[in-house]
Structures are given as structure tokens and as C-alpha cells.
Coordinates of C-alpha atoms in Angstrom, one line a residue:
X19 CA 74.5 34.3 9.6
X20 CA 77.0 36.5 11.4
X21 CA 76.2 40.2 12.1
X22 CA 73.6 40.1 9.4
X23 CA 75.9 38.8 6.7
X24 CA 74.9 35.5 5.0
X25 CA 78.0 33.4 4.7
X26 CA 76.3 30.4 3.2
X27 CA 75.1 31.9 -0.1
X28 CA 78.3 33.8 -0.7
X29 CA 80.4 30.8 0.1
X30 CA 78.6 28.6 -2.3
X31 CA 79.1 31.2 -4.9
X32 CA 82.9 31.3 -4.2
X33 CA 82.9 27.5 -4.5
X34 CA 81.0 27.6 -7.8
X35 CA 83.7 29.9 -9.2
X36 CA 86.3 27.4 -8.2
X37 CA 84.3 24.4 -9.7
X38 CA 84.1 26.2 -13.0
X39 CA 87.8 25.8 -13.6
X40 CA 88.1 22.3 -12.2
X41 CA 88.8 19.8 -14.7
X42 CA 110.8 4.5 10.8
X43 CA 112.6 1.4 9.6
X44 CA 115.9 0.4 8.0
X45 CA 114.8 -0.6 4.5
X46 CA 118.0 -1.1 2.7
X47 CA 120.2 0.9 0.4
X48 CA 118.9 3.5 -2.1
X49 CA 117.5 1.8 -5.1
X50 CA 115.9 3.1 -8.3
X51 CA 112.5 2.1 -9.5
X52 CA 111.8 -0.7 -12.0
X53 CA 112.3 0.2 -15.6
X54 CA 109.3 -0.1 -17.9
X55 CA 108.6 0.4 -21.6
X56 CA 107.1 3.7 -22.7
X57 CA 103.6 2.2 -23.1
X58 CA 103.4 1.4 -19.3
X59 CA 101.4 4.2 -17.8
X60 CA 97.8 5.4 -17.4
X61 CA 95.6 8.4 -17.4
X62 CA 95.8 11.2 -14.9
X63 CA 92.9 11.0 -12.4
X64 CA 90.7 13.3 -10.4
X65 CA 89.9 11.8 -7.0
X66 CA 87.7 13.1 -4.2
X67 CA 89.5 13.2 -0.9
X68 CA 88.6 10.2 1.3
X69 CA 87.3 10.9 4.8
X70 CA 90.7 10.0 6.3
X71 CA 92.6 12.1 3.8
X72 CA 90.4 15.2 4.6
X73 CA 91.0 14.7 8.3
X74 CA 94.7 14.2 7.9
X75 CA 95.2 17.3 5.9
X76 CA 93.2 19.4 8.3
X77 CA 95.2 18.0 11.2
X78 CA 98.5 18.7 9.3
X79 CA 97.7 22.2 8.4
X80 CA 95.7 23.4 11.4
X81 CA 96.6 20.9 14.2
X82 CA 94.4 18.4 15.9
X83 CA 92.5 20.8 18.2
X84 CA 90.0 22.0 15.5
X85 CA 86.7 20.3 15.1
X86 CA 85.1 19.5 11.7
X87 CA 81.4 20.0 12.5
X88 CA 79.8 18.1 9.6
X89 CA 79.3 14.8 7.9
X90 CA 81.2 13.4 4.9
X91 CA 80.0 12.0 1.7
X92 CA 80.3 8.2 1.9
X93 CA 83.4 6.7 0.4
X94 CA 83.0 4.5 -2.6
X95 CA 84.8 1.1 -3.0
X96 CA 85.6 0.1 -6.6
X97 CA 87.8 -2.9 -7.6
X98 CA 88.1 -3.6 -3.8
X99 CA 89.7 -0.3 -3.0
X100 CA 88.3 3.0 -1.7
X101 CA 91.3 4.7 -3.2
X102 CA 90.1 3.6 -6.7
X103 CA 86.5 4.4 -5.9
X104 CA 87.5 8.0 -5.0
X105 CA 88.3 8.5 -8.7
X106 CA 84.6 7.8 -9.5
X107 CA 83.1 9.8 -6.6
X108 CA 81.3 13.1 -7.0
X109 CA 79.7 15.5 -4.5
X110 CA 75.9 15.6 -4.2
X111 CA 73.9 18.7 -3.3
X112 CA 73.6 17.4 0.3
X113 CA 77.3 16.6 0.3
X114 CA 78.2 20.2 -0.8
X115 CA 76.0 21.5 2.1
X116 CA 78.1 19.4 4.5
X117 CA 81.4 20.4 3.1
X118 CA 80.2 24.0 3.3
X119 CA 79.2 23.5 6.9
X120 CA 82.6 22.0 7.8
X121 CA 84.5 24.8 5.9
X122 CA 82.6 27.5 7.8
X123 CA 83.1 25.7 11.1
X124 CA 86.8 25.3 10.5
X125 CA 87.3 28.9 9.2
X126 CA 85.5 30.4 12.3
X127 CA 87.9 28.5 14.6
X128 CA 91.0 29.4 12.6
X129 CA 90.1 33.2 12.6
X130 CA 88.8 33.2 16.2
X131 CA 90.6 35.7 18.4
X132 CA 92.2 33.1 20.6
X133 CA 93.7 31.2 17.6
X134 CA 94.9 34.1 15.4
X135 CA 98.5 34.1 16.7
X136 CA 98.7 30.4 15.9
X137 CA 97.2 30.3 12.4
X138 CA 97.5 33.7 10.9
X139 CA 100.8 35.0 9.6
X140 CA 99.9 38.7 9.7
X141 CA 97.5 41.2 11.3
X142 CA 95.5 43.8 9.4
X143 CA 96.1 47.5 9.6
X144 CA 92.5 47.8 10.9
X145 CA 90.2 45.2 12.4
X146 CA 87.2 46.8 10.8
X147 CA 88.4 47.3 7.2
X148 CA 89.8 45.2 4.3
X149 CA 93.5 44.6 4.2
X150 CA 94.2 42.9 0.8
X151 CA 97.9 42.6 1.4
X152 CA 97.5 40.7 4.7
X153 CA 94.7 38.6 3.3
X154 CA 96.8 37.6 0.3
X155 CA 99.6 36.6 2.5
X156 CA 97.4 34.4 4.7
X157 CA 95.3 32.8 2.0
X158 CA 98.3 32.3 -0.3
X159 CA 100.2 30.3 2.4
X160 CA 97.2 28.2 3.6
X161 CA 95.9 27.8 0.0
X162 CA 99.2 26.3 -1.2
X163 CA 99.0 23.6 1.5
X164 CA 95.3 22.9 0.9
X165 CA 95.4 22.9 -2.9
X166 CA 98.8 21.0 -2.9
X167 CA 100.2 23.7 -5.3
X168 CA 100.4 27.5 -5.4
X169 CA 97.2 29.3 -6.1
X170 CA 97.0 31.0 -9.5
X171 CA 96.8 34.8 -9.5
X172 CA 93.2 34.6 -10.6
X173 CA 92.3 32.1 -7.9
X174 CA 93.9 34.2 -5.2
X175 CA 92.2 37.3 -6.4
X176 CA 88.8 35.6 -6.2
X177 CA 89.3 34.7 -2.5
X178 CA 90.8 38.0 -1.5
X179 CA 88.0 40.0 -3.2
X180 CA 85.4 37.8 -1.5
X181 CA 87.0 38.4 1.8
X182 CA 87.2 42.2 1.2
X183 CA 83.5 42.3 0.2
X184 CA 82.5 40.4 3.3
X185 CA 84.6 42.7 5.5
X186 CA 82.9 45.8 4.1
X187 CA 79.5 44.3 4.8
X188 CA 80.1 43.4 8.4
X189 CA 82.9 45.9 9.4
X190 CA 85.0 43.0 10.7
X191 CA 88.2 42.0 9.0
X192 CA 88.3 38.6 10.6
X193 CA 84.8 37.6 9.6
X194 CA 85.6 38.6 6.1
X195 CA 88.8 36.6 6.2
X196 CA 86.8 33.7 7.6
X197 CA 84.8 33.7 4.3
X198 CA 87.9 33.6 2.2
X199 CA 89.3 30.7 4.3
X200 CA 86.1 28.9 4.1
X201 CA 86.1 29.3 0.3
X202 CA 89.5 27.6 0.2
X203 CA 88.2 24.7 2.3
X204 CA 85.1 24.2 0.2
X205 CA 86.8 24.6 -3.1
X206 CA 87.0 21.5 -5.4
X207 CA 90.7 22.2 -5.8
X208 CA 90.9 21.2 -2.1
X209 CA 88.2 18.5 -2.1
X210 CA 89.5 16.8 -5.2
X211 CA 93.0 15.6 -6.1
X212 CA 93.3 16.9 -9.7
X213 CA 96.3 15.5 -11.5
X214 CA 97.6 17.5 -14.5
X215 CA 99.5 16.0 -17.4
X216 CA 102.2 17.8 -19.4
X217 CA 104.6 16.9 -22.3
X218 CA 107.6 15.0 -21.2
X219 CA 110.7 16.9 -22.5
X220 CA 112.9 13.9 -22.0
X221 CA 110.7 11.7 -24.1
X222 CA 109.1 13.5 -27.1
X223 CA 105.6 12.4 -27.8
X224 CA 105.0 11.2 -24.3
X225 CA 103.2 12.7 -21.3
X226 CA 104.0 12.8 -17.6
X227 CA 102.4 14.3 -14.5
X228 CA 103.5 17.8 -13.7
X229 CA 105.7 18.3 -10.6
X230 CA 102.9 19.2 -8.2
X231 CA 100.8 16.2 -9.3
X232 CA 103.8 14.0 -8.7
X233 CA 104.1 15.5 -5.2
X234 CA 100.5 14.8 -4.5
X235 CA 100.5 11.2 -5.9
X236 CA 103.7 10.5 -3.9
X237 CA 102.4 11.9 -0.7
X238 CA 99.0 10.3 -0.7
X239 CA 100.6 7.0 -1.7
X240 CA 103.2 6.9 1.2
X241 CA 101.5 9.1 3.8
X242 CA 97.8 9.3 2.9
X243 CA 97.9 13.1 3.2
X244 CA 98.9 16.2 1.3
X245 CA 102.5 17.1 0.5
X246 CA 104.4 18.8 3.3
X247 CA 106.3 22.0 2.6
X248 CA 109.6 20.2 1.8
X249 CA 107.9 18.1 -0.9
X250 CA 106.1 21.1 -2.3
X251 CA 109.5 22.9 -2.4
X252 CA 110.9 20.0 -4.4
X253 CA 108.0 20.2 -6.8
X254 CA 108.5 23.9 -7.2
X255 CA 112.3 23.6 -7.9
X256 CA 111.8 20.8 -10.5
X257 CA 113.7 18.3 -8.4
X258 CA 110.9 15.7 -8.7
X259 CA 111.5 15.5 -12.4
X260 CA 115.0 14.2 -11.7
X261 CA 115.8 10.7 -10.6
X262 CA 118.1 11.9 -7.9
X263 CA 115.6 14.5 -6.5
X264 CA 112.8 12.0 -6.6
X265 CA 114.9 9.3 -4.8
X266 CA 115.9 11.8 -2.1
X267 CA 112.2 12.7 -1.4
X268 CA 111.1 9.1 -1.4
X269 CA 113.9 8.1 1.0
X270 CA 113.0 11.0 3.3
X271 CA 109.4 10.0 3.3
X272 CA 110.1 6.3 3.9
X273 CA 112.1 7.1 7.0
X274 CA 109.4 9.6 8.3
X275 CA 107.1 8.6 11.2
X276 CA 104.3 9.4 8.7
X277 CA 105.0 6.2 6.8
X278 CA 103.3 4.3 9.6
X279 CA 100.1 6.3 8.9
X280 CA 100.4 5.6 5.2
X281 CA 100.9 1.9 5.6
X282 CA 98.0 1.7 8.1
X283 CA 95.8 3.5 5.6
X284 CA 96.6 1.1 2.8
X285 CA 95.8 -2.0 4.8
X286 CA 92.7 -0.4 6.2
X287 CA 91.6 0.0 2.6
X288 CA 92.8 -3.4 1.3
X289 CA 91.4 -5.3 4.3
X290 CA 88.1 -3.5 4.2
X291 CA 88.3 -2.3 7.7
X292 CA 85.9 0.6 7.0
X293 CA 83.2 -2.2 7.5
X294 CA 83.9 -2.1 11.2
X295 CA 81.8 1.0 11.4
X296 CA 78.7 -1.1 10.7
X297 CA 79.8 -4.4 12.2
X298 CA 77.4 -5.9 14.8
X299 CA 77.1 -9.2 16.5
X300 CA 74.1 -10.7 18.3
X301 CA 74.5 -9.2 21.8
X302 CA 72.5 -12.0 23.4
X303 CA 74.9 -14.7 22.2
X304 CA 78.1 -12.6 22.1
X305 CA 77.9 -10.0 24.9
X306 CA 81.7 -9.4 24.8
X307 CA 81.7 -8.2 21.2
X308 CA 81.0 -4.5 21.9
X309 CA 82.0 -1.4 19.9
X310 CA 85.2 -1.3 22.0
X311 CA 86.0 -4.9 21.0
X312 CA 85.5 -4.1 17.3
X313 CA 87.9 -1.1 17.7
X314 CA 90.5 -3.3 19.5
X315 CA 90.1 -6.0 16.8
X316 CA 91.0 -3.6 14.0
X317 CA 93.8 -2.0 16.0
X318 CA 95.3 -5.4 16.8
X319 CA 95.9 -6.3 13.2
X320 CA 97.2 -2.8 12.3
X321 CA 99.7 -2.9 15.2
X322 CA 100.8 -6.3 14.1
X323 CA 101.2 -5.2 10.5
X324 CA 103.1 -2.0 11.3
X325 CA 105.4 -3.9 13.8
X326 CA 106.2 -6.7 11.3
X327 CA 106.4 -4.7 8.1
X328 CA 107.8 -1.3 9.2
X329 CA 109.5 -1.7 12.5
X330 CA 111.1 -5.1 11.6
X331 CA 111.0 -4.7 7.8
X332 CA 109.8 -8.3 7.7
X333 CA 108.6 -10.6 5.0
X334 CA 105.0 -9.7 4.0
X335 CA 104.1 -13.4 3.8
X336 CA 104.9 -14.0 7.5
X337 CA 101.8 -11.9 8.4
X338 CA 99.9 -15.1 7.8
X339 CA 102.1 -17.3 10.1
X340 CA 103.6 -15.0 12.8
X341 CA 103.0 -15.9 16.4
X342 CA 103.7 -12.2 17.4
X343 CA 100.8 -9.8 17.9
X344 CA 99.4 -7.2 20.4
X345 CA 96.5 -7.8 22.7
X346 CA 94.4 -5.9 25.2
X347 CA 92.7 -7.6 28.2
X348 CA 89.4 -7.4 26.3
X349 CA 90.8 -9.2 23.3
X350 CA 92.5 -11.8 25.6
X351 CA 89.1 -12.6 27.2
X352 CA 87.6 -13.1 23.8
X353 CA 90.5 -15.3 22.6
X354 CA 90.6 -17.1 26.0
X355 CA 94.3 -16.3 26.5
X356 CA 95.8 -14.6 29.6
X357 CA 96.8 -10.9 29.1
X358 CA 98.5 -9.1 31.9
X359 CA 98.2 -5.4 31.3
X360 CA 100.4 -2.9 33.2
X361 CA 98.7 -1.6 36.4
X362 CA 95.6 -3.6 35.4
X363 CA 94.6 -1.1 32.8
X364 CA 91.7 -2.6 30.8
X365 CA 92.5 -0.9 27.5
X366 CA 96.3 -1.2 27.6
X367 CA 98.1 -2.9 24.7
X368 CA 100.8 -5.4 25.4
X369 CA 103.0 -7.5 23.0
X370 CA 102.0 -11.1 23.0
X371 CA 103.5 -14.2 21.4
X372 CA 101.5 -17.4 21.0
X373 CA 103.3 -20.5 22.2
X374 CA 104.3 -23.4 19.9
X375 CA 101.2 -25.5 19.1
X376 CA 98.8 -22.6 19.7
X377 CA 95.7 -22.6 17.4
X378 CA 96.2 -18.9 16.7
X379 CA 98.8 -17.8 14.3
X380 CA 98.8 -14.9 11.8
X381 CA 96.3 -12.2 11.1
X382 CA 93.7 -14.7 9.7
X383 CA 93.0 -15.8 13.3
X384 CA 92.5 -12.2 14.5
X385 CA 89.0 -11.0 15.2
X386 CA 89.5 -8.5 12.4
X387 CA 89.2 -11.3 9.9
X388 CA 87.0 -14.0 11.4
X389 CA 84.5 -11.6 12.9
X390 CA 84.4 -9.2 10.0
X391 CA 83.7 -12.0 7.6
X392 CA 80.9 -13.7 9.4
X393 CA 77.2 -13.3 10.1
X394 CA 75.9 -11.5 13.2
X395 CA 74.9 -14.7 15.0
X396 CA 77.1 -17.4 13.4
X397 CA 80.3 -18.1 11.6
X398 CA 80.5 -18.5 7.8
X399 CA 83.2 -20.5 6.1
X400 CA 81.8 -19.3 2.8
X401 CA 82.1 -15.6 3.6
X402 CA 85.6 -16.2 5.1
X403 CA 86.7 -18.2 2.1
X404 CA 85.3 -15.6 -0.3
X405 CA 87.3 -12.9 1.5
X406 CA 90.5 -15.0 1.3
X407 CA 90.0 -15.3 -2.4
X408 CA 89.0 -11.8 -3.2
X409 CA 90.7 -9.6 -0.6
X410 CA 94.1 -11.5 -0.3
X411 CA 94.4 -13.3 -3.6
X412 CA 92.6 -10.8 -6.0
X413 CA 90.4 -13.6 -7.4
X414 CA 86.7 -13.2 -8.3
X415 CA 84.0 -15.3 -6.6
X416 CA 80.6 -14.9 -8.2
X417 CA 77.6 -13.9 -6.2
X418 CA 75.2 -16.7 -5.4
X419 CA 72.1 -17.1 -7.7
X420 CA 69.1 -15.1 -6.6
X421 CA 66.7 -18.1 -6.6
X422 CA 68.6 -20.4 -4.2
X423 CA 66.5 -21.6 -1.2
X424 CA 68.9 -21.6 1.8
X425 CA 66.3 -22.8 4.4
X426 CA 67.0 -26.5 4.1
X427 CA 70.8 -26.0 4.2
X428 CA 70.6 -23.9 7.3
X429 CA 68.4 -26.5 9.1
X430 CA 70.6 -28.9 11.3
X431 CA 67.8 -31.5 11.2
X432 CA 67.8 -31.5 7.4
X433 CA 71.5 -31.1 6.5
X434 CA 73.5 -32.1 9.6
X435 CA 74.6 -30.8 13.0
X436 CA 77.8 -29.0 11.8
X437 CA 78.6 -26.3 9.3
X438 CA 80.7 -28.7 7.3
X439 CA 77.7 -31.0 7.0
X440 CA 75.4 -28.2 5.9
X441 CA 77.9 -26.9 3.4
X442 CA 78.4 -30.4 1.9
X443 CA 74.7 -30.5 1.4
X444 CA 74.7 -27.0 -0.1
X445 CA 77.5 -27.7 -2.5
X446 CA 75.6 -30.7 -3.9
X447 CA 73.4 -28.2 -5.7
X448 CA 74.9 -27.8 -9.3
X449 CA 74.3 -24.0 -9.4
X450 CA 76.2 -23.6 -6.1
X451 CA 79.0 -26.2 -6.4
X452 CA 81.4 -24.1 -8.4
X453 CA 81.7 -21.2 -6.0
X454 CA 81.6 -23.3 -2.8
X455 CA 84.4 -25.5 -4.1
X456 CA 86.8 -22.5 -4.1
X457 CA 85.6 -20.9 -0.9
X458 CA 84.6 -23.5 1.6
X459 CA 87.7 -25.7 1.9
X460 CA 89.6 -22.6 3.0
X461 CA 87.0 -21.1 5.2
X462 CA 86.3 -24.4 7.1
X463 CA 89.9 -24.3 8.4
X464 CA 88.8 -21.3 10.5
X465 CA 85.7 -23.0 12.1
X466 CA 87.4 -23.2 15.5
X467 CA 86.7 -19.5 15.7
X468 CA 83.1 -18.4 16.1
X469 CA 81.6 -15.3 14.7
X470 CA 83.0 -13.2 17.6
X471 CA 86.5 -14.8 17.3
X472 CA 86.0 -17.0 20.4
X473 CA 87.8 -20.3 20.2
X474 CA 85.8 -23.5 20.3
X475 CA 86.5 -27.2 19.5
X476 CA 83.0 -28.6 19.1
X477 CA 79.7 -27.6 17.4
X478 CA 76.5 -29.1 18.7
X479 CA 78.5 -31.7 20.6
X480 CA 80.5 -32.8 17.6
X481 CA 84.3 -32.2 17.2
X482 CA 84.9 -29.6 14.5
X483 CA 86.8 -30.8 11.5
X484 CA 89.1 -28.0 10.3
X485 CA 90.9 -29.8 7.5
X486 CA 90.9 -28.2 4.1
X487 CA 92.9 -27.4 1.1
X488 CA 94.0 -24.4 -1.0
X489 CA 94.6 -25.0 -4.7
X490 CA 95.6 -28.6 -4.1
X491 CA 97.6 -28.0 -0.9
X492 CA 96.0 -29.8 2.1
X493 CA 96.2 -28.6 5.7
X494 CA 94.5 -29.6 9.0
X495 CA 93.8 -26.3 10.7
X496 CA 94.0 -22.5 10.7
X497 CA 97.8 -22.6 11.2
X498 CA 98.1 -24.8 8.1
X499 CA 95.9 -22.4 6.2
X500 CA 98.1 -19.5 7.1
X501 CA 101.2 -21.5 5.8
X502 CA 99.4 -22.3 2.6
X503 CA 98.6 -18.6 2.0
X504 CA 102.2 -17.8 3.0
X505 CA 103.4 -20.0 0.1
X506 CA 100.8 -19.0 -2.5
X507 CA 102.2 -16.8 -5.3
X508 CA 98.7 -15.3 -5.7
X509 CA 99.0 -13.6 -2.3
X510 CA 102.1 -11.7 -3.1
X511 CA 101.0 -11.0 -6.6
X512 CA 97.7 -9.6 -5.2
X513 CA 99.6 -7.3 -2.9
X514 CA 101.7 -5.8 -5.7
X515 CA 98.5 -5.1 -7.7
X516 CA 96.7 -3.6 -4.8
X517 CA 99.6 -1.3 -3.8
X518 CA 99.9 0.0 -7.4
X519 CA 96.2 0.6 -7.8
X520 CA 96.1 2.3 -4.4
X521 CA 98.9 4.6 -5.4
X522 CA 97.6 5.5 -8.8
X523 CA 94.0 5.8 -7.7
X524 CA 92.8 3.6 -10.6
X525 CA 92.9 0.0 -11.9
X526 CA 96.1 -0.8 -13.7
X527 CA 96.0 -0.7 -17.5
X528 CA 96.8 -3.9 -19.4
X529 CA 100.4 -2.7 -20.0
X530 CA 100.8 -1.9 -16.3
X531 CA 99.4 -5.3 -15.3
X532 CA 102.0 -7.1 -17.5
X533 CA 104.8 -4.9 -16.1
X534 CA 103.7 -5.6 -12.5
X535 CA 103.5 -9.3 -13.2
X536 CA 106.7 -9.7 -15.2
X537 CA 109.0 -7.2 -13.4
X538 CA 107.7 -5.8 -10.1
X539 CA 106.7 -9.1 -8.6
X540 CA 110.1 -10.6 -9.3
X541 CA 111.8 -7.6 -7.6
X542 CA 109.4 -7.9 -4.7
X543 CA 110.5 -11.5 -4.2
X544 CA 114.2 -10.6 -4.6
X545 CA 113.8 -8.0 -1.9
X546 CA 112.5 -10.6 0.6
X547 CA 108.9 -9.4 0.2
X548 CA 109.8 -6.2 1.9
X549 CA 106.8 -3.8 1.7
X550 CA 108.9 -0.6 2.3
X551 CA 111.2 -1.7 -0.5
X552 CA 108.1 -2.4 -2.8
X553 CA 106.9 1.1 -2.0
X554 CA 110.3 2.6 -2.9
X555 CA 110.6 0.7 -6.2
X556 CA 107.1 1.8 -7.3
X557 CA 107.5 5.4 -6.1
X558 CA 110.8 5.9 -7.9
X559 CA 109.7 4.3 -11.2
X560 CA 108.9 6.5 -14.2
X561 CA 105.9 4.3 -15.0
X562 CA 104.2 5.4 -11.7
X563 CA 104.0 9.0 -13.0
X564 CA 103.8 8.4 -16.8
X565 CA 100.6 9.6 -18.5
X566 CA 99.4 7.7 -21.6
X567 CA 98.7 9.6 -24.8
X568 CA 95.0 10.6 -25.3
X569 CA 94.5 8.1 -28.1
X570 CA 95.3 5.2 -25.8
X571 CA 92.6 6.1 -23.3
X572 CA 89.9 4.2 -25.2
X573 CA 92.0 1.0 -24.9
X574 CA 92.4 1.6 -21.1
X575 CA 88.7 2.1 -20.7
X576 CA 88.1 -1.2 -22.3
X577 CA 90.6 -2.9 -20.0
X578 CA 89.0 -1.3 -17.0
X579 CA 85.6 -2.5 -18.1
X580 CA 86.9 -6.0 -18.3

């Protein structure tokens, strides 16, 4: 309550009105997308903003000095991606309260006296009376950035009238404006990415995304944030419906520093790094694995990925074999390698290259993988192998039966002193053998790394056997496992699928899956497995923005269910 005026009830009413209408690298020469037949496409989607997308938009529009002052609805992972789960997410009553709280907190900061010159494009004729013209100017400009399209006349009138009514109640223009601003920030048109389909004039009988939906899909795909003014201008002019105009925007976005944020966001999603927020290790056994260590573990892999894929425009497959990475002194102490930070700073990042013959190579030997996919007090070849199959190869590993007694298998006196011995005993159970056969031979190659990523050579006094195999290809250690994944067609095929699903916000339809397999994967290989080039080819393809006719949706629902 401010000066006797109840913001909350009125703000929820404004939001209810809105809900009612809611249905840096050199990457090669300019190239077009990959042609696809007219049936390749999928439904338009409505996706709730993820937590990171919400933060990114607020930072882009208002700067990084404002604070949010609330909690987010939890993100939802579907088909291994939060980006897909966002299309099935809703807002609970408790969630609406939190979005309301954040909207009011942000609006109060934006309209505060010390911030008005920075955020507001005009000043009212009187500080104690409504000024609809000034309010329209401010809310129209901000609303276009938040809604990712111009506000309709009806929408703008609703927010302007709500601001004027509030001003009359409290005799304070800026408090009234704060209500209108908060209404924008709590509107479903901001909180949800609502794609709109329209008839395709170039292909009678077919549908496509409208220009503002194209801008949003493109921006969230490459930058994980809302379209910037230049992209919105291209949408408004119709340029995004031309191949030349679309290519120009994609090329601009791929050379922007924001591409790094977009690539980081994709791999955070694909590699399930959101799990770091709840990752914990037994502090008695692994005292070095603190919250700071977990943050460094995530950042190490992201820095390695950005350097290799964006700065160097390297081969995606080499992420599993590269000796180049970045380390802090804390990570160095965990990995037992010397790290000399400048001026002895404990949290400084330094480039690091493992020497020939080192046991570490590629991102699979990072703490972000071996620690994330382990138990709090011990390693797990099964969890690691399962993650390799599901996260990196897009294969399905069934959950274990609910009636399996694990006690004997976890007892060294019963099954043997090493994890390999215990897993051999476990896999002798017929109901367990099938799954363990496809997970354990891969995961055992990483057994030199304990649950906190520390290197070891023995377990209970016995030398660890890290030999294994992947789909018939044998190897002796983690380096060999990385090479086997480097050479596996399933790994690059999986990346193509994940990138496309991430960009569309849904699982690919059957027609899209065939197109990805038969066309896009071949181009990815021909381009040297360049991720920026893969992003360009998808982002400039008509298929990426094509909407299937309504009668085909039932078929796609069946595909998604399967």
C-alpha cells in the first residue's frame, strides 16, 4: 500500500484483463538455410519465460542495477530441455503473487525520483495529476520491448487508464505510472512468449509465424533474450519475411557479443547445469567441494565451450578430446594440477592446457560432469553412463525396477572391493542386465575421478580398471572414452536435435525429425561441425518458422506422445 492506495488488488485486475486476451567469431560466408519440403514445420507455441530469460530481458531494458525482489516459478524440464518444458508451464496462484511482487518492486525502482531521467522518456505537466500523453509515450516504448511487439490500442488504453485512475487516487503521477508499468511487467504478454501464425502469401494453403513471432523465436534462440530494437524494426518493416532481410539479421546476431550468452544458455540447458543449484557432496569426505567449487565447475565447462565453439569456431566433437580448458586455483587443487593465478588471486581464471599423456581431456573429465552425475558420497558409473547416453547421445535408458534390493550390491564384503566388482554382480540380475550393459562400460572409464572430481588410481587398495567400450569400440580410460564419443555419429545427431528443439521450444515433429536426420546433419558435417554455422543454417531456414496446418496437429500430438 502506498499513500492509502492498494496496488496489489488493482494490479492483479490489470493482469487479469491481459490474461483474458492471451491465447564474436568468424563463422564463414553468408549461407542460406537448408531447404525442406512444405510438410516440415510444427505448431506455434506459447512458452513461459524461463528464469534466465526474465532476468536477461529486465537487464536489457532497465539495466543491471535494478533488483527483482521475488521468487520465480520453478522451470520445468521436458524431453531433456527446459526450453521445451517452458511450453508446458503455467503460473500457479502462488507464482502470480511472486510475479506481482517482482513487477511492483521493479516499477517502483523505475519510477523512483533518482531513476526517472534514466528510464522515463518524458515528464508530466503536473506531478500530482494524470498526463495520458506522457504515460502513453512511456508505456508504449517500454511495452514494445517487454511484449516483443507493439501494444495494441486497446492494450495501451488499459494500462494508461489504470495509471490515470491510480494517480487520481493518490495525487501522485509517478505512483500512478508505477501501477501501469507494473501491469506491463505482470502481464502474460510479457511472461509468456506467445507465437502467432498467419497465412503464408508466398505459399497458398500454408501458415507461417508472423514477423514479430519470427523476431522472438530468433532472438531467444540465438541470444536467450527478447528482440532488440533493430530486430523489432526489421519485424515491423517486413524484412524478416524476406530471405535477404532474415539473413542480414542472423548475420548481425551471430557476430554480436550476445551470441556468447545464447550459446552458454543452450549448453546450460542441454547439460542440465540447473542441477548445480541443488548439488551437494558429503562435506566430511569432500571438504573442498563447496558452493564456490560447484560454481567454478559449471563455469569451467562453459568457458571451455565458448572458447572452442565461438572464439575458435572449432569442431563440436573436439569438446570431448581437447586438452585446453580454464581453471581456478580451487579447481586446480581439486584436480591436483598446479594453477598459478595472477597476483595469487584465489578466484582468478587462467587458461590451462593438459600435457600429453594427462588423464584429463575433454569436458567429460570436468567436475561439471563427473560430480554432477554422482552420488553425494561416492561415484557412480551407472549415473555417468546414463547421462552420456541420454544427455549427449539422445538415447533412452529405462529407470530401474522399483523392487530391486541394492543392499547386497553396495556391500564390498558381498560383491567385491571395487565399483566394477559390484556392478558386475549387479548386472547378473536379469531385470538389471539390459540397462547396465549400455551404461556401465562407459561410466567405468571415468572411475579415476571420484564424486568430487578428484583424481585417484586405486579403490580400497586395488588398482582401478578403467577399460570399457562404446557400441563395440573399446578403450582403456577416460581419454579413450572421449575419443569414442568424438567419433560417434549419435553425438552430433543428438546436438542437431537438441539445438532445433531448443530453438522451436518443442519436440520436433516426425517430418522435422526426418529433415534433421537427412539434411541438417549432413550439412553440419560438411561445415566441420561448426556450431555457429549450424545455428545460421537453422535460423535462416523456412522450416524453422513454418507453422503446420491445423489438421496436422493431431498427428504431431501423436508423435510427441511417442
